[in-house]
Amino acid sequence: MVNVKEVPADVLIHNLALELKSMKVEEPEWTKYLKDGIGKEKSWTQEGWYYTRMASILRKIYINGNLGIARMSQEYGSRQDRGSKRYHPVQSSRYIIRSMFHALESLGYLKKNKIGREITPAGQALLDKVSREAMKSLSEKDKSFEKYL
């Protein structure tokens, strides 16, 4: 049985983002113009960053358990350039994270509780399925991953 923790994060997040994109998850119109937080100067240039961040959020909640908007905002935060002063850590945009939480809740992969958001059995099944497929494709390229299958 393949575990989500055993699959390399970049491969899992890429495959999960493609899966979310194929499910016809609507990417909001404002994603072209909004930047990630006050620590960033420009908006995103990567195509499909919304699905990548959604997949990353789903993976983080699967691994770490209950996480809320504030904690997730700290996870994706950056450093603010304050001129000649030292860099200061800043949070990511909570609006982006909140909208992704709502989208994942509407798909049935997350549910809200008192502490934050937790993964549902449907979300766990999706992550397990994608991690199994990712590990199969990795084992075809490199035989050292066959021990995880």
Coordinates of N, CA and C in Angstrom, one line a residue:
M1 N 0.8 -1.2 0.0 CA 0.0 0.0 0.0 C 0.9 1.2 0.0
V2 N 0.6 2.1 -0.9 CA 1.4 3.3 -1.1 C 0.9 4.4 -0.1
N3 N 1.7 5.1 0.6 CA 1.4 6.1 1.5 C 1.7 7.5 0.8
V4 N 0.9 8.5 1.1 CA 1.1 9.8 0.6 C 2.5 10.4 1.0
K5 N 2.9 10.0 2.2 CA 4.2 10.5 2.7 C 5.4 9.9 2.0
E6 N 5.2 8.8 1.3 CA 6.3 8.1 0.6 C 6.5 8.6 -0.8
V7 N 5.5 9.2 -1.4 CA 5.6 9.8 -2.7 C 6.3 11.1 -2.7
P8 N 7.3 11.4 -3.6 CA 7.9 12.7 -3.6 C 6.8 13.8 -3.8
A9 N 6.9 14.9 -3.0 CA 5.9 15.9 -3.0 C 5.7 16.6 -4.3
D10 N 6.7 16.9 -5.1 CA 6.5 17.6 -6.3 C 5.8 16.7 -7.3
V11 N 6.0 15.4 -7.4 CA 5.3 14.5 -8.3 C 3.9 14.4 -7.9
L12 N 3.6 14.2 -6.6 CA 2.2 14.1 -6.1 C 1.4 15.3 -6.4
I13 N 2.0 16.5 -6.1 CA 1.3 17.7 -6.2 C 1.0 18.0 -7.7
H14 N 1.9 17.7 -8.6 CA 1.7 17.9 -10.0 C 0.6 17.0 -10.5
N15 N 0.6 15.7 -10.1 CA -0.4 14.8 -10.6 C -1.8 15.1 -10.0
L16 N -1.8 15.6 -8.7 CA -3.0 16.0 -8.1 C -3.6 17.2 -8.7
A17 N -2.8 18.2 -9.1 CA -3.2 19.4 -9.8 C -3.8 19.1 -11.1
L18 N -3.2 18.1 -11.9 CA -3.8 17.7 -13.1 C -5.2 17.0 -12.9
E19 N -5.3 16.2 -11.8 CA -6.6 15.6 -11.5 C -7.6 16.6 -11.2
L20 N -7.3 17.6 -10.4 CA -8.2 18.7 -10.0 C -8.7 19.5 -11.3
K21 N -7.7 19.7 -12.2 CA -8.0 20.4 -13.4 C -9.0 19.7 -14.3
S22 N -8.8 18.3 -14.3 CA -9.7 17.5 -15.1 C -11.1 17.4 -14.6
M23 N -11.2 17.7 -13.3 CA -12.5 17.6 -12.6 C -13.4 18.9 -12.9
K24 N -12.9 19.7 -13.7 CA -13.6 21.0 -14.1 C -13.8 21.9 -12.9
V25 N -12.8 22.0 -12.0 CA -12.8 22.9 -10.9 C -12.6 24.3 -11.6
E26 N -13.5 25.2 -11.3 CA -13.5 26.5 -11.9 C -12.4 27.4 -11.2
E27 N -11.5 27.9 -12.1 CA -10.5 28.8 -11.6 C -11.1 30.2 -11.7
P28 N -11.1 30.9 -10.5 CA -11.7 32.2 -10.5 C -11.0 33.2 -11.5
E29 N -11.8 34.2 -11.9 CA -11.3 35.2 -12.8 C -10.2 36.1 -12.2
W30 N -10.2 36.3 -10.9 CA -9.3 37.2 -10.3 C -7.9 36.6 -10.1
T31 N -7.7 35.3 -10.4 CA -6.4 34.7 -10.2 C -5.4 35.3 -11.2
K32 N -5.8 35.9 -12.2 CA -4.8 36.5 -13.2 C -4.2 37.8 -12.6
Y33 N -4.9 38.4 -11.7 CA -4.5 39.7 -11.3 C -4.0 39.8 -9.8
L34 N -4.4 38.9 -9.0 CA -4.1 38.9 -7.6 C -2.7 38.4 -7.3
K35 N -2.0 39.1 -6.4 CA -0.7 38.5 -6.0 C -0.9 37.7 -4.7
D36 N 0.2 37.0 -4.4 CA 0.1 36.0 -3.3 C 0.0 36.6 -1.9
G37 N 0.6 37.7 -1.7 CA 0.5 38.4 -0.4 C 1.3 39.7 -0.5
I38 N 1.4 40.3 0.7 CA 2.1 41.6 0.7 C 3.6 41.5 0.5
G39 N 4.1 40.3 0.7 CA 5.6 40.1 0.5 C 6.0 39.9 -0.9
K40 N 5.0 39.9 -1.8 CA 5.3 39.7 -3.3 C 5.1 41.0 -4.0
E41 N 5.9 41.2 -5.1 CA 5.8 42.4 -5.9 C 4.8 42.2 -7.0
K42 N 4.8 41.0 -7.6 CA 4.1 40.8 -8.8 C 3.1 39.6 -8.7
S43 N 2.1 39.6 -9.6 CA 1.2 38.5 -9.5 C 1.8 37.2 -10.1
W44 N 1.1 36.1 -10.1 CA 1.6 34.8 -10.5 C 1.9 34.9 -12.0
T45 N 2.9 34.2 -12.5 CA 3.2 34.1 -13.9 C 3.0 32.6 -14.4
Q46 N 3.0 31.7 -13.5 CA 2.9 30.3 -13.8 C 1.5 29.9 -14.1
E47 N 1.3 29.2 -15.2 CA 0.0 28.8 -15.7 C -0.5 27.6 -14.7
G48 N -1.7 27.7 -14.3 CA -2.3 26.7 -13.5 C -1.8 26.7 -12.0
W49 N -1.4 27.9 -11.5 CA -0.9 27.9 -10.2 C -2.0 27.7 -9.2
Y50 N -3.2 28.0 -9.6 CA -4.4 27.8 -8.7 C -4.6 26.4 -8.3
Y51 N -4.5 25.5 -9.3 CA -4.6 24.1 -9.1 C -3.4 23.5 -8.3
T52 N -2.3 24.0 -8.6 CA -1.1 23.5 -7.9 C -1.2 23.9 -6.4
R53 N -1.6 25.1 -6.1 CA -1.8 25.5 -4.7 C -2.9 24.7 -4.0
M54 N -4.0 24.4 -4.7 CA -5.1 23.6 -4.2 C -4.6 22.2 -3.9
A55 N -3.8 21.6 -4.7 CA -3.3 20.3 -4.5 C -2.3 20.3 -3.3
S56 N -1.5 21.3 -3.2 CA -0.6 21.5 -2.1 C -1.3 21.6 -0.8
I57 N -2.4 22.4 -0.8 CA -3.2 22.5 0.5 C -3.8 21.2 0.9
L58 N -4.4 20.5 -0.1 CA -5.0 19.1 0.2 C -3.9 18.2 0.8
R59 N -2.7 18.2 0.2 CA -1.6 17.3 0.7 C -1.2 17.8 2.1
K60 N -1.1 19.1 2.4 CA -0.7 19.5 3.7 C -1.7 19.1 4.8
I61 N -3.0 19.3 4.5 CA -4.0 18.9 5.4 C -4.1 17.4 5.7
Y62 N -3.8 16.6 4.6 CA -3.7 15.2 4.8 C -2.6 14.8 5.7
I63 N -1.4 15.4 5.6 CA -0.3 15.0 6.4 C -0.3 15.6 7.8
N64 N -0.7 16.9 7.9 CA -0.6 17.6 9.2 C -1.9 17.5 10.0
G65 N -3.0 17.1 9.4 CA -4.2 17.1 10.2 C -5.0 18.4 10.0
N66 N -5.6 18.8 11.1 CA -6.5 20.0 11.1 C -5.6 21.2 10.9
L67 N -5.9 22.0 9.9 CA -5.3 23.3 9.7 C -6.3 24.3 9.3
G68 N -6.2 25.5 9.8 CA -7.1 26.6 9.5 C -6.5 27.6 8.5
I69 N -7.2 28.6 8.3 CA -6.8 29.6 7.3 C -5.6 30.4 7.8
A70 N -5.5 30.7 9.0 CA -4.4 31.5 9.5 C -3.1 30.7 9.5
R71 N -3.2 29.4 9.9 CA -2.0 28.6 9.9 C -1.5 28.3 8.5
M72 N -2.5 28.1 7.6 CA -2.1 27.9 6.2 C -1.5 29.1 5.5
S73 N -2.0 30.3 6.0 CA -1.4 31.5 5.5 C 0.0 31.7 6.0
Q74 N 0.3 31.2 7.1 CA 1.7 31.3 7.6 C 2.6 30.3 6.8
E75 N 2.0 29.1 6.5 CA 2.8 28.1 5.7 C 3.2 28.7 4.4
Y76 N 2.4 29.4 3.7 CA 2.7 29.9 2.4 C 3.2 31.3 2.4
G77 N 3.5 31.9 3.5 CA 4.0 33.2 3.7 C 5.4 33.4 3.1
S78 N 5.9 34.6 3.1 CA 7.2 34.9 2.5 C 7.9 36.0 3.3
R79 N 8.9 36.6 2.7 CA 9.7 37.7 3.4 C 9.3 39.0 2.8
Q80 N 9.1 40.0 3.6 CA 8.8 41.3 3.1 C 10.1 42.2 3.0
D81 N 10.3 42.8 1.8 CA 11.5 43.6 1.7 C 11.1 45.0 2.2
R82 N 11.8 45.4 3.3 CA 11.5 46.7 3.9 C 12.6 47.7 3.7
G83 N 13.2 47.7 2.5 CA 14.2 48.6 2.2 C 15.5 48.3 2.9
S84 N 16.1 49.2 3.7 CA 17.4 49.0 4.4 C 17.2 48.2 5.7
K85 N 16.0 48.0 6.1 CA 15.7 47.3 7.3 C 15.8 45.8 7.1
R86 N 15.8 45.0 8.1 CA 15.9 43.5 7.9 C 14.6 43.0 7.3
Y87 N 14.7 41.9 6.7 CA 13.5 41.2 6.2 C 12.6 40.8 7.3
H88 N 11.3 40.8 7.0 CA 10.3 40.5 8.1 C 9.4 39.4 7.5
P89 N 9.1 38.3 8.2 CA 8.1 37.4 7.7 C 6.7 37.9 7.6
V90 N 6.0 37.6 6.5 CA 4.7 38.1 6.3 C 3.8 36.9 5.9
Q91 N 2.5 37.0 6.1 CA 1.6 35.9 5.8 C 1.2 36.0 4.3
S92 N 0.8 34.9 3.8 CA 0.2 34.9 2.4 C -1.2 35.4 2.5
S93 N -1.8 35.6 1.3 CA -3.2 36.1 1.2 C -4.2 35.1 1.8
R94 N -4.9 35.5 2.8 CA -5.9 34.6 3.4 C -7.1 34.4 2.5
Y95 N -7.4 35.4 1.6 CA -8.5 35.3 0.7 C -8.4 34.2 -0.3
I96 N -7.2 34.0 -0.8 CA -6.9 32.9 -1.8 C -7.1 31.6 -1.1
I97 N -6.6 31.4 0.1 CA -6.7 30.2 0.9 C -8.1 29.9 1.2
R98 N -8.8 30.9 1.6 CA -10.3 30.7 2.0 C -11.1 30.3 0.8
S99 N -10.8 30.9 -0.4 CA -11.5 30.5 -1.6 C -11.2 29.1 -2.0
M100 N -10.0 28.6 -1.8 CA -9.6 27.3 -2.1 C -10.2 26.3 -1.1
F101 N -10.3 26.7 0.1 CA -10.9 25.8 1.1 C -12.4 25.6 0.7
H102 N -13.1 26.7 0.3 CA -14.5 26.6 -0.1 C -14.7 25.7 -1.3
A103 N -13.7 25.8 -2.3 CA -13.8 25.0 -3.5 C -13.6 23.5 -3.1
L104 N -12.6 23.2 -2.3 CA -12.4 21.9 -1.9 C -13.5 21.3 -1.0
E105 N -14.2 22.2 -0.2 CA -15.3 21.7 0.6 C -16.5 21.4 -0.4
S106 N -16.7 22.2 -1.4 CA -17.8 22.0 -2.3 C -17.6 20.7 -3.1
L107 N -16.3 20.3 -3.3 CA -16.1 19.0 -4.0 C -16.2 17.9 -3.1
G108 N -16.2 18.1 -1.8 CA -16.4 17.1 -0.8 C -15.1 16.5 -0.3
Y109 N -14.0 17.2 -0.5 CA -12.7 16.7 -0.1 C -12.3 17.2 1.3
L110 N -12.8 18.3 1.7 CA -12.5 18.9 3.1 C -13.8 19.1 3.8
K111 N -13.8 19.1 5.1 CA -14.9 19.5 5.9 C -14.4 20.4 7.1
K112 N -15.3 21.3 7.5 CA -14.9 22.2 8.5 C -15.3 21.7 9.9
N113 N -14.4 21.9 10.9 CA -14.6 21.5 12.3 C -14.2 22.7 13.1
K114 N -14.2 22.5 14.5 CA -13.9 23.6 15.4 C -12.5 24.1 15.2
I115 N -11.6 23.2 15.0 CA -10.1 23.6 14.9 C -9.8 24.2 13.6
G116 N -10.3 23.7 12.5 CA -9.9 24.2 11.2 C -10.6 23.3 10.1
R117 N -9.9 22.9 9.2 CA -10.4 22.0 8.1 C -9.7 20.6 8.3
E118 N -10.5 19.6 8.0 CA -10.0 18.2 8.0 C -10.4 17.5 6.7
I119 N -9.6 16.5 6.4 CA -9.9 15.8 5.1 C -11.0 14.8 5.3
T120 N -11.8 14.6 4.3 CA -12.9 13.7 4.3 C -12.4 12.3 3.8
P121 N -13.2 11.3 3.9 CA -12.8 10.0 3.3 C -12.7 10.1 1.8
A122 N -13.5 10.9 1.1 CA -13.4 11.1 -0.3 C -12.1 11.8 -0.7
G123 N -11.7 12.7 0.1 CA -10.4 13.4 -0.2 C -9.2 12.5 0.1
Q124 N -9.3 11.6 1.1 CA -8.3 10.7 1.4 C -8.2 9.6 0.3
A125 N -9.3 9.2 -0.2 CA -9.3 8.2 -1.3 C -8.7 8.8 -2.6
L126 N -9.0 10.1 -2.8 CA -8.4 10.8 -4.0 C -6.9 10.8 -3.9
L127 N -6.4 11.2 -2.7 CA -5.0 11.3 -2.5 C -4.3 10.0 -2.6
D128 N -4.9 9.0 -2.1 CA -4.4 7.6 -2.1 C -4.3 7.1 -3.6
K129 N -5.4 7.4 -4.3 CA -5.4 7.0 -5.7 C -4.3 7.7 -6.6
V130 N -4.2 9.0 -6.4 CA -3.2 9.7 -7.1 C -1.8 9.3 -6.7
S131 N -1.6 9.1 -5.4 CA -0.2 8.7 -4.9 C 0.1 7.3 -5.5
R132 N -0.9 6.4 -5.6 CA -0.6 5.1 -6.1 C -0.2 5.2 -7.6
E133 N -0.9 6.0 -8.4 CA -0.6 6.2 -9.8 C 0.8 6.8 -10.0
A134 N 1.1 7.8 -9.1 CA 2.4 8.5 -9.2 C 3.5 7.5 -8.9
M135 N 3.3 6.6 -7.9 CA 4.3 5.7 -7.5 C 4.5 4.6 -8.6
K136 N 3.5 4.3 -9.3 CA 3.6 3.3 -10.4 C 4.4 3.9 -11.5
S137 N 4.1 5.2 -11.9 CA 4.9 5.8 -12.9 C 6.3 6.1 -12.5
L138 N 6.6 6.3 -11.3 CA 8.0 6.5 -10.8 C 8.7 5.1 -10.8
S139 N 8.0 4.1 -10.5 CA 8.7 2.7 -10.4 C 9.0 2.3 -11.8
E140 N 8.3 2.7 -12.9 CA 8.6 2.4 -14.2 C 9.9 3.0 -14.7
K141 N 10.2 4.2 -14.2 CA 11.4 5.0 -14.5 C 12.6 4.5 -13.7
D142 N 12.3 4.3 -12.4 CA 13.4 4.0 -11.5 C 13.0 2.8 -10.6
K143 N 13.7 1.7 -10.7 CA 13.4 0.5 -10.0 C 13.4 0.6 -8.5
S144 N 14.1 1.6 -8.0 CA 14.2 1.7 -6.5 C 12.9 2.0 -5.8
F145 N 11.9 2.5 -6.6 CA 10.6 2.8 -6.1 C 9.6 1.6 -6.0
E146 N 10.0 0.5 -6.6 CA 9.2 -0.7 -6.6 C 8.9 -1.3 -5.2
K147 N 9.8 -1.0 -4.2 CA 9.6 -1.5 -2.9 C 8.3 -0.9 -2.2
Y148 N 7.9 0.3 -2.7 CA 6.7 0.9 -2.1 C 5.4 0.4 -2.6
L149 N 5.4 -0.3 -3.7 CA 4.2 -0.8 -4.3 C 3.6 -2.0 -3.6

